[in-house]
Short mmCIF file of C-alpha atoms and ligand atoms in Angstrom, two decimals:
data_model
loop_
_atom_site.label_atom_id
_atom_site.label_comp_id
_atom_site.label_asym_id
_atom_site.label_seq_id
_atom_site.Cartn_x
_atom_site.Cartn_y
_atom_site.Cartn_z
CA MET A 906 -28.49 50.20 -62.49
CA SER A 907 -25.92 49.30 -59.83
CA GLU A 908 -25.59 51.49 -56.74
CA SER A 909 -22.03 50.52 -56.05
CA VAL A 910 -18.99 49.00 -57.77
CA THR A 911 -15.85 47.48 -56.21
CA VAL A 912 -12.53 47.24 -58.05
CA ARG A 913 -9.50 45.29 -56.82
CA VAL A 914 -6.12 46.67 -57.81
CA PRO A 915 -2.57 45.36 -57.23
CA ALA A 916 0.68 47.03 -56.17
CA LYS A 917 3.72 47.15 -58.45
CA VAL A 918 7.41 46.51 -58.17
CA ASN A 919 10.00 47.95 -60.55
CA VAL A 920 12.09 44.92 -61.48
CA PHE A 921 14.36 47.37 -63.28
CA LEU A 922 14.41 51.14 -62.96
CA GLY A 923 16.78 53.21 -65.10
CA VAL A 924 16.61 56.95 -64.46
CA GLY A 925 17.95 59.43 -67.02
CA GLU A 926 19.27 62.89 -66.34
CA ARG A 927 16.97 65.59 -64.99
CA GLU A 928 15.47 67.51 -67.89
CA PHE A 929 14.62 71.21 -68.10
CA ASN A 930 10.97 70.50 -67.25
CA GLY A 931 12.10 68.79 -64.03
CA TYR A 932 11.23 65.28 -65.20
CA HIS A 933 13.56 62.35 -65.80
CA ASP A 934 13.37 59.95 -68.72
CA LEU A 935 12.77 56.47 -67.35
CA ALA A 936 13.26 52.96 -68.65
CA THR A 937 11.48 50.67 -66.25
CA ILE A 938 10.06 47.17 -66.07
CA PHE A 939 6.91 47.10 -63.98
CA GLN A 940 5.49 43.93 -62.54
CA ALA A 941 2.08 43.89 -60.82
CA VAL A 942 2.20 41.90 -57.56
CA SER A 943 -0.46 40.31 -55.37
CA ILE A 944 -0.82 42.96 -52.66
CA TYR A 945 -4.22 44.52 -53.27
CA ASP A 946 -6.26 47.59 -52.40
CA GLU A 947 -10.02 47.52 -52.93
CA VAL A 948 -11.86 50.64 -54.00
CA THR A 949 -15.66 50.82 -53.79
CA VAL A 950 -17.63 53.69 -55.29
CA THR A 951 -21.26 54.20 -54.27
CA ARG A 952 -23.78 56.71 -55.61
CA SER A 953 -24.19 59.58 -53.18
CA THR A 954 -25.35 63.19 -52.96
CA GLU A 955 -21.83 64.60 -52.75
CA MET A 956 -18.16 63.53 -52.91
CA ALA A 957 -16.85 61.76 -49.83
CA LEU A 958 -13.93 59.41 -49.19
CA THR A 959 -13.11 57.00 -46.37
CA VAL A 960 -10.11 54.74 -45.87
CA THR A 961 -9.84 51.54 -43.82
CA GLY A 962 -6.98 49.10 -43.31
CA SER A 963 -3.38 49.08 -42.14
CA TYR A 964 -2.35 52.49 -43.48
CA ALA A 965 -5.66 54.37 -43.10
CA ASP A 966 -4.24 57.07 -40.82
CA VAL A 967 -1.76 58.41 -43.41
CA VAL A 968 -3.99 58.55 -46.49
CA PRO A 969 -5.70 61.88 -47.33
CA THR A 970 -9.52 61.76 -47.36
CA ASP A 971 -10.10 64.98 -49.30
CA ASP A 972 -9.79 66.08 -52.93
CA THR A 973 -6.00 65.58 -52.82
CA ASN A 974 -6.57 61.81 -52.80
CA LEU A 975 -5.81 60.48 -56.29
CA ALA A 976 -8.94 58.31 -56.27
CA TRP A 977 -11.07 61.42 -55.67
CA LYS A 978 -9.34 63.19 -58.59
CA ALA A 979 -9.96 60.11 -60.76
CA ALA A 980 -13.70 60.14 -59.97
CA GLU A 981 -13.88 63.83 -60.92
CA LEU A 982 -12.11 63.17 -64.23
CA VAL A 983 -14.52 60.38 -65.17
CA ALA A 984 -17.50 62.55 -64.19
CA GLN A 985 -16.19 65.31 -66.43
CA ALA A 986 -15.53 62.92 -69.32
CA CYS A 987 -19.05 61.43 -69.27
CA GLY A 988 -21.11 64.44 -68.16
CA GLU A 989 -22.12 63.02 -64.75
CA ARG A 990 -22.21 65.03 -61.53
CA ALA A 991 -19.19 64.06 -59.40
CA ALA A 992 -21.08 62.63 -56.42
CA VAL A 993 -19.81 59.31 -55.10
CA HIS A 994 -18.71 57.88 -51.80
CA ILE A 995 -15.28 56.28 -52.31
CA GLU A 996 -14.20 53.63 -49.82
CA ILE A 997 -10.58 52.50 -49.99
CA SER A 998 -9.57 49.31 -48.21
CA LYS A 999 -5.82 49.85 -48.00
CA ASN A 1000 -3.19 47.10 -47.99
CA ILE A 1001 -0.56 48.64 -50.26
CA PRO A 1002 2.07 50.47 -48.20
CA VAL A 1003 1.71 54.26 -48.39
CA ALA A 1004 4.66 56.27 -49.75
CA GLY A 1005 6.43 52.91 -50.06
CA GLY A 1006 7.42 52.94 -53.74
CA MET A 1007 4.67 50.46 -54.64
CA ALA A 1008 2.36 52.97 -56.39
CA GLY A 1009 -0.49 52.69 -53.87
CA GLY A 1010 -1.99 56.07 -54.70
CA SER A 1011 -1.72 55.39 -58.43
CA ALA A 1012 -3.34 51.99 -57.92
CA ASP A 1013 -6.31 53.58 -56.14
CA ALA A 1014 -6.60 56.15 -58.93
CA ALA A 1015 -6.71 53.40 -61.57
CA ALA A 1016 -9.30 51.51 -59.52
CA ALA A 1017 -11.48 54.61 -59.12
CA LEU A 1018 -11.32 55.33 -62.88
CA LEU A 1019 -12.57 51.85 -63.68
CA ALA A 1020 -15.15 51.77 -60.87
CA CYS A 1021 -16.71 55.12 -61.85
CA ASP A 1022 -16.73 54.18 -65.54
CA GLU A 1023 -18.70 51.06 -64.57
CA LEU A 1024 -20.99 52.81 -62.03
CA TRP A 1025 -22.03 55.48 -64.51
CA ASN A 1026 -22.13 53.11 -67.50
CA ALA A 1027 -19.80 55.53 -69.23
CA HIS A 1028 -18.11 52.91 -71.46
CA ILE A 1029 -15.11 55.19 -71.93
CA PRO A 1030 -12.93 53.60 -74.66
CA ARG A 1031 -9.76 51.99 -73.34
CA ASP A 1032 -7.39 54.44 -75.03
CA GLN A 1033 -9.29 57.39 -73.51
CA LEU A 1034 -9.21 55.74 -70.08
CA ASP A 1035 -5.44 55.33 -70.53
CA ALA A 1036 -5.18 59.06 -71.35
CA LEU A 1037 -7.14 59.98 -68.20
CA ALA A 1038 -4.88 57.64 -66.22
CA ALA A 1039 -1.73 59.33 -67.57
CA GLN A 1040 -3.20 62.72 -66.58
CA LEU A 1041 -3.42 61.50 -62.97
CA GLY A 1042 0.16 60.22 -62.75
CA ALA A 1043 2.87 58.35 -64.61
CA ASP A 1044 2.27 55.01 -62.83
CA VAL A 1045 -1.54 55.05 -63.20
CA PRO A 1046 -1.74 53.56 -66.76
CA PHE A 1047 0.28 50.53 -65.66
CA MET A 1048 -2.00 49.94 -62.66
CA LEU A 1049 -4.95 49.72 -65.09
CA HIS A 1050 -3.18 47.10 -67.20
CA GLY A 1051 -1.12 45.09 -64.72
CA GLY A 1052 0.94 42.09 -65.79
CA CYS A 1053 4.47 43.00 -66.73
CA ALA A 1054 5.37 45.95 -68.94
CA LEU A 1055 8.19 48.15 -70.16
CA GLY A 1056 7.53 51.78 -69.26
CA LEU A 1057 9.36 54.54 -71.13
CA GLY A 1058 9.07 58.34 -70.99
CA ARG A 1059 7.86 59.08 -67.47
CA GLY A 1060 6.95 55.40 -67.17
CA ASP A 1061 3.58 55.91 -68.86
CA LEU A 1062 4.50 54.80 -72.40
CA LEU A 1063 3.79 51.12 -71.92
CA SER A 1064 4.57 47.98 -73.91
CA PRO A 1065 3.46 44.64 -72.48
CA ILE A 1066 6.20 42.10 -71.83
CA MET A 1067 5.96 38.37 -72.14
CA THR A 1068 6.64 36.38 -68.98
CA ARG A 1069 6.38 32.74 -68.03
CA GLY A 1070 5.16 31.38 -64.71
CA ASN A 1071 5.17 33.11 -61.38
CA PHE A 1072 7.86 34.97 -59.52
CA HIS A 1073 7.85 34.91 -55.72
CA TRP A 1074 8.54 38.14 -53.91
CA VAL A 1075 8.88 39.30 -50.35
CA PHE A 1076 8.25 42.94 -49.52
CA ALA A 1077 9.61 44.47 -46.35
CA MET A 1078 7.85 47.62 -45.21
CA SER A 1079 9.68 50.32 -43.27
CA THR A 1080 8.39 52.62 -40.60
CA GLY A 1081 7.79 55.99 -42.30
CA GLY A 1082 7.73 56.63 -46.05
CA LEU A 1083 9.97 58.41 -48.53
CA SER A 1084 8.71 61.14 -50.81
CA THR A 1085 9.24 60.23 -54.48
CA ALA A 1086 10.19 63.86 -55.24
CA ASP A 1087 12.83 63.88 -52.47
CA VAL A 1088 14.39 60.65 -53.78
CA PHE A 1089 14.62 62.01 -57.35
CA ALA A 1090 16.13 65.27 -56.04
CA ARG A 1091 18.71 63.29 -54.04
CA ILE A 1092 19.79 61.17 -57.03
CA ASP A 1093 20.38 64.39 -59.00
CA GLU A 1094 22.59 65.70 -56.18
CA LEU A 1095 24.52 62.45 -55.84
CA ARG A 1096 25.13 62.32 -59.58
CA LEU A 1097 26.84 65.70 -59.54
CA ASP A 1098 29.93 63.91 -58.22
CA ASP A 1099 29.78 61.11 -60.82
CA ASP A 1100 31.82 61.07 -63.98
CA GLN A 1101 30.08 58.02 -65.44
CA GLU A 1102 27.72 58.35 -68.38
CA ILE A 1103 24.06 57.67 -67.57
CA ASP A 1104 22.69 54.66 -69.43
CA VAL A 1105 19.02 53.81 -68.89
CA ALA A 1106 18.67 50.85 -71.25
CA VAL A 1107 16.99 47.68 -69.96
CA PRO A 1108 19.38 44.71 -70.36
CA GLU A 1109 18.21 42.15 -72.92
CA GLU A 1110 19.17 39.37 -70.50
CA LEU A 1111 16.54 40.66 -68.08
CA MET A 1112 13.81 40.49 -70.74
CA PHE A 1113 14.94 36.99 -71.56
CA ALA A 1114 14.85 35.93 -67.90
CA LEU A 1115 11.25 37.18 -67.63
CA ALA A 1116 10.23 35.35 -70.80
CA GLN A 1117 11.83 32.14 -69.49
CA GLY A 1118 10.41 32.49 -65.96
CA ASP A 1119 14.00 32.13 -64.73
CA ALA A 1120 14.20 33.72 -61.26
CA LYS A 1121 17.95 33.17 -60.87
CA ALA A 1122 18.73 34.92 -64.15
CA LEU A 1123 16.28 37.72 -63.32
CA ALA A 1124 18.02 38.19 -59.97
CA ARG A 1125 21.34 38.82 -61.75
CA HIS A 1126 19.92 41.73 -63.76
CA MET A 1127 17.52 43.46 -61.37
CA HIS A 1128 18.56 47.05 -60.76
CA ASN A 1129 17.20 50.32 -59.40
CA ASP A 1130 18.99 53.62 -60.10
CA LEU A 1131 17.04 55.25 -57.24
CA GLN A 1132 18.32 52.77 -54.66
CA ARG A 1133 21.43 54.79 -53.92
CA ALA A 1134 19.37 57.89 -53.16
CA ALA A 1135 16.80 55.99 -51.06
CA VAL A 1136 19.58 54.37 -49.00
CA ASP A 1137 21.30 57.73 -48.63
CA LEU A 1138 18.08 59.24 -47.21
CA LYS A 1139 17.32 56.17 -45.06
CA PRO A 1140 20.65 54.44 -44.31
CA GLU A 1141 18.97 51.62 -42.35
CA LEU A 1142 17.71 50.23 -45.69
CA ALA A 1143 21.25 48.96 -46.45
CA GLU A 1144 20.99 46.65 -43.44
CA VAL A 1145 17.51 45.41 -44.48
CA LEU A 1146 18.76 44.61 -48.00
CA SER A 1147 21.82 42.73 -46.81
CA TYR A 1148 19.83 40.86 -44.13
CA GLY A 1149 17.42 39.67 -46.85
CA ARG A 1150 20.29 38.48 -49.06
CA GLN A 1151 21.86 36.58 -46.16
CA SER A 1152 18.47 35.01 -45.40
CA GLY A 1153 18.12 33.40 -48.81
CA ALA A 1154 16.86 36.08 -51.24
CA LEU A 1155 18.16 35.69 -54.80
CA ALA A 1156 18.18 39.48 -55.14
CA ALA A 1157 17.30 42.47 -53.00
CA ILE A 1158 16.42 45.95 -54.24
CA VAL A 1159 14.60 49.02 -53.03
CA SER A 1160 11.15 49.08 -54.66
CA GLY A 1161 10.75 52.20 -56.85
CA SER A 1162 11.55 55.25 -54.73
CA GLY A 1163 11.41 53.15 -51.55
CA PRO A 1164 11.54 52.65 -48.68
CA THR A 1165 9.83 49.28 -49.20
CA CYS A 1166 12.47 46.65 -50.03
CA ALA A 1167 11.73 43.94 -52.60
CA PHE A 1168 13.34 40.49 -52.37
CA LEU A 1169 13.14 37.95 -55.16
CA ALA A 1170 12.87 34.39 -53.83
CA GLY A 1171 13.66 31.14 -55.63
CA SER A 1172 10.45 29.40 -54.55
CA GLU A 1173 7.30 29.88 -52.50
CA SER A 1174 8.81 28.06 -49.51
CA SER A 1175 11.97 30.15 -49.52
CA ALA A 1176 9.79 33.27 -49.72
CA ILE A 1177 7.86 32.13 -46.65
CA ASP A 1178 11.13 31.45 -44.76
CA LEU A 1179 12.32 34.92 -45.70
CA VAL A 1180 9.11 36.52 -44.39
CA VAL A 1181 9.63 34.77 -41.04
CA ALA A 1182 13.30 35.83 -40.89
CA LEU A 1183 12.56 39.47 -41.73
CA LYS A 1184 9.64 39.69 -39.30
CA SER A 1185 11.75 38.41 -36.44
CA SER A 1186 14.76 40.60 -37.35
CA GLY A 1187 13.34 43.73 -35.74
CA LEU A 1188 14.59 45.66 -38.78
CA VAL A 1189 11.26 46.19 -40.55
CA ARG A 1190 7.67 47.20 -39.78
CA ASP A 1191 6.25 44.16 -41.60
CA ALA A 1192 7.08 41.64 -44.32
CA VAL A 1193 4.71 39.94 -46.77
CA HIS A 1194 4.92 37.30 -49.46
CA ALA A 1195 3.43 38.14 -52.87
CA HIS A 1196 3.62 36.76 -56.38
CA GLY A 1197 3.65 38.34 -59.79
CA PRO A 1198 2.75 39.12 -62.45
CA VAL A 1199 -0.95 39.53 -61.67
CA HIS A 1200 -3.71 41.33 -63.57
CA GLY A 1201 -4.32 45.08 -63.19
CA ALA A 1202 -7.44 46.86 -61.85
CA ARG A 1203 -10.56 44.67 -62.18
CA VAL A 1204 -14.19 44.95 -61.21
CA VAL A 1205 -14.88 42.32 -58.54
CA HIS A 1206 -18.38 43.31 -57.40
CA GLN A 1207 -21.27 45.41 -58.58
P1 ATP B 2708 5.09 55.69 -56.32
O1 ATP B 2708 5.57 54.28 -56.16
O2 ATP B 2708 4.07 55.86 -57.42
O3 ATP B 2708 6.18 56.70 -56.35
P2 ATP B 2708 4.39 55.59 -53.54
O4 ATP B 2708 3.89 54.20 -53.44
O5 ATP B 2708 5.77 55.87 -53.04
O6 ATP B 2708 4.24 56.09 -55.01
P3 ATP B 2708 1.87 56.45 -52.56
O7 ATP B 2708 1.47 55.36 -51.62
O8 ATP B 2708 1.19 56.52 -53.86
O9 ATP B 2708 3.43 56.52 -52.75
O10 ATP B 2708 1.65 57.81 -51.74
C1 ATP B 2708 2.34 59.01 -51.96
C2 ATP B 2708 1.54 60.15 -51.33
O11 ATP B 2708 0.36 60.33 -52.10
C3 ATP B 2708 1.05 59.85 -49.92
O12 ATP B 2708 1.94 60.34 -48.95
C4 ATP B 2708 -0.30 60.53 -49.85
O13 ATP B 2708 -0.22 61.78 -49.21
C5 ATP B 2708 -0.72 60.78 -51.31
N1 ATP B 2708 -1.94 60.04 -51.73
C6 ATP B 2708 -2.91 60.53 -52.52
N2 ATP B 2708 -3.84 59.60 -52.77
C7 ATP B 2708 -3.47 58.48 -52.14
C8 ATP B 2708 -4.04 57.19 -52.03
N3 ATP B 2708 -5.20 56.87 -52.61
N4 ATP B 2708 -3.36 56.26 -51.34
C9 ATP B 2708 -2.16 56.59 -50.77
N5 ATP B 2708 -1.61 57.81 -50.79
C10 ATP B 2708 -2.25 58.75 -51.49
#
């Protein structure tokens, strides 16, 4: 019986994010295309006498270490589902930007679900694990699966999407995060002055570009309805996006609810040039090259 299990889990970018009107329950209907990208957190769970959680890495100081951490909640859900006592030490090695629109908390939750299932030999069926994931948050089911997927509803009704090859991305991290709830609230306010009808459909051309592995065509159809709100709350993002475009990016969008900016590059070498340009611009906290799609949460050590 293993004493500890480590799961590696990627970040995500929303290649397309269509946001419907706010509904009575406060939620918005989404039509989104997720792509898992090669920025990884690692989550290790170890048998212990009680629950404990520690975080290391670049963003350790801003991640909660109590029962509000999504990985902690995930461990408790698995314990409940398989009749174990919730007593594990969770160690998160954090690389995914926090509150950056890259689903870092959801990624850790997916990793903890899988790690605890493995540690306790629970063998929870995949559809039940998906249901537990959806209970933890709308992005969590995708972080279990990875790859590329269409997400409808709150983003949790997933259908895998065919892609060819690798896309090269650059992610530029900002100083300070944006709260997802604040960004959704801001888009609702901004839309009060709009007279356009809201259309959340994913363009067919975008699906085709993914299937063909055609970065230039993908760049033409990438879109994020939340971008306007994120830029409104953090106006300096407009400068970051336009600097990236001028420095060779095929497309530049805010990732999810931001403030991380995602740039699609035409090749690995142009991605590396873009990282150098952004890092020396003084406009961002950091910039990294990543590729996608990559697999979702996976056990790497037990
Ligand atoms: P999304 O893209 O899903 O909207 P995000 O990437 O913008 O999310 P997260 O990094 O998931 O945001 O963090 C949002 C908040 O969640 C943080 O400010 C933090 O307080 C809380 N949180 C809970 N668990 C975690 C975790 N394991 N890692 C990071 N933040 C967490």
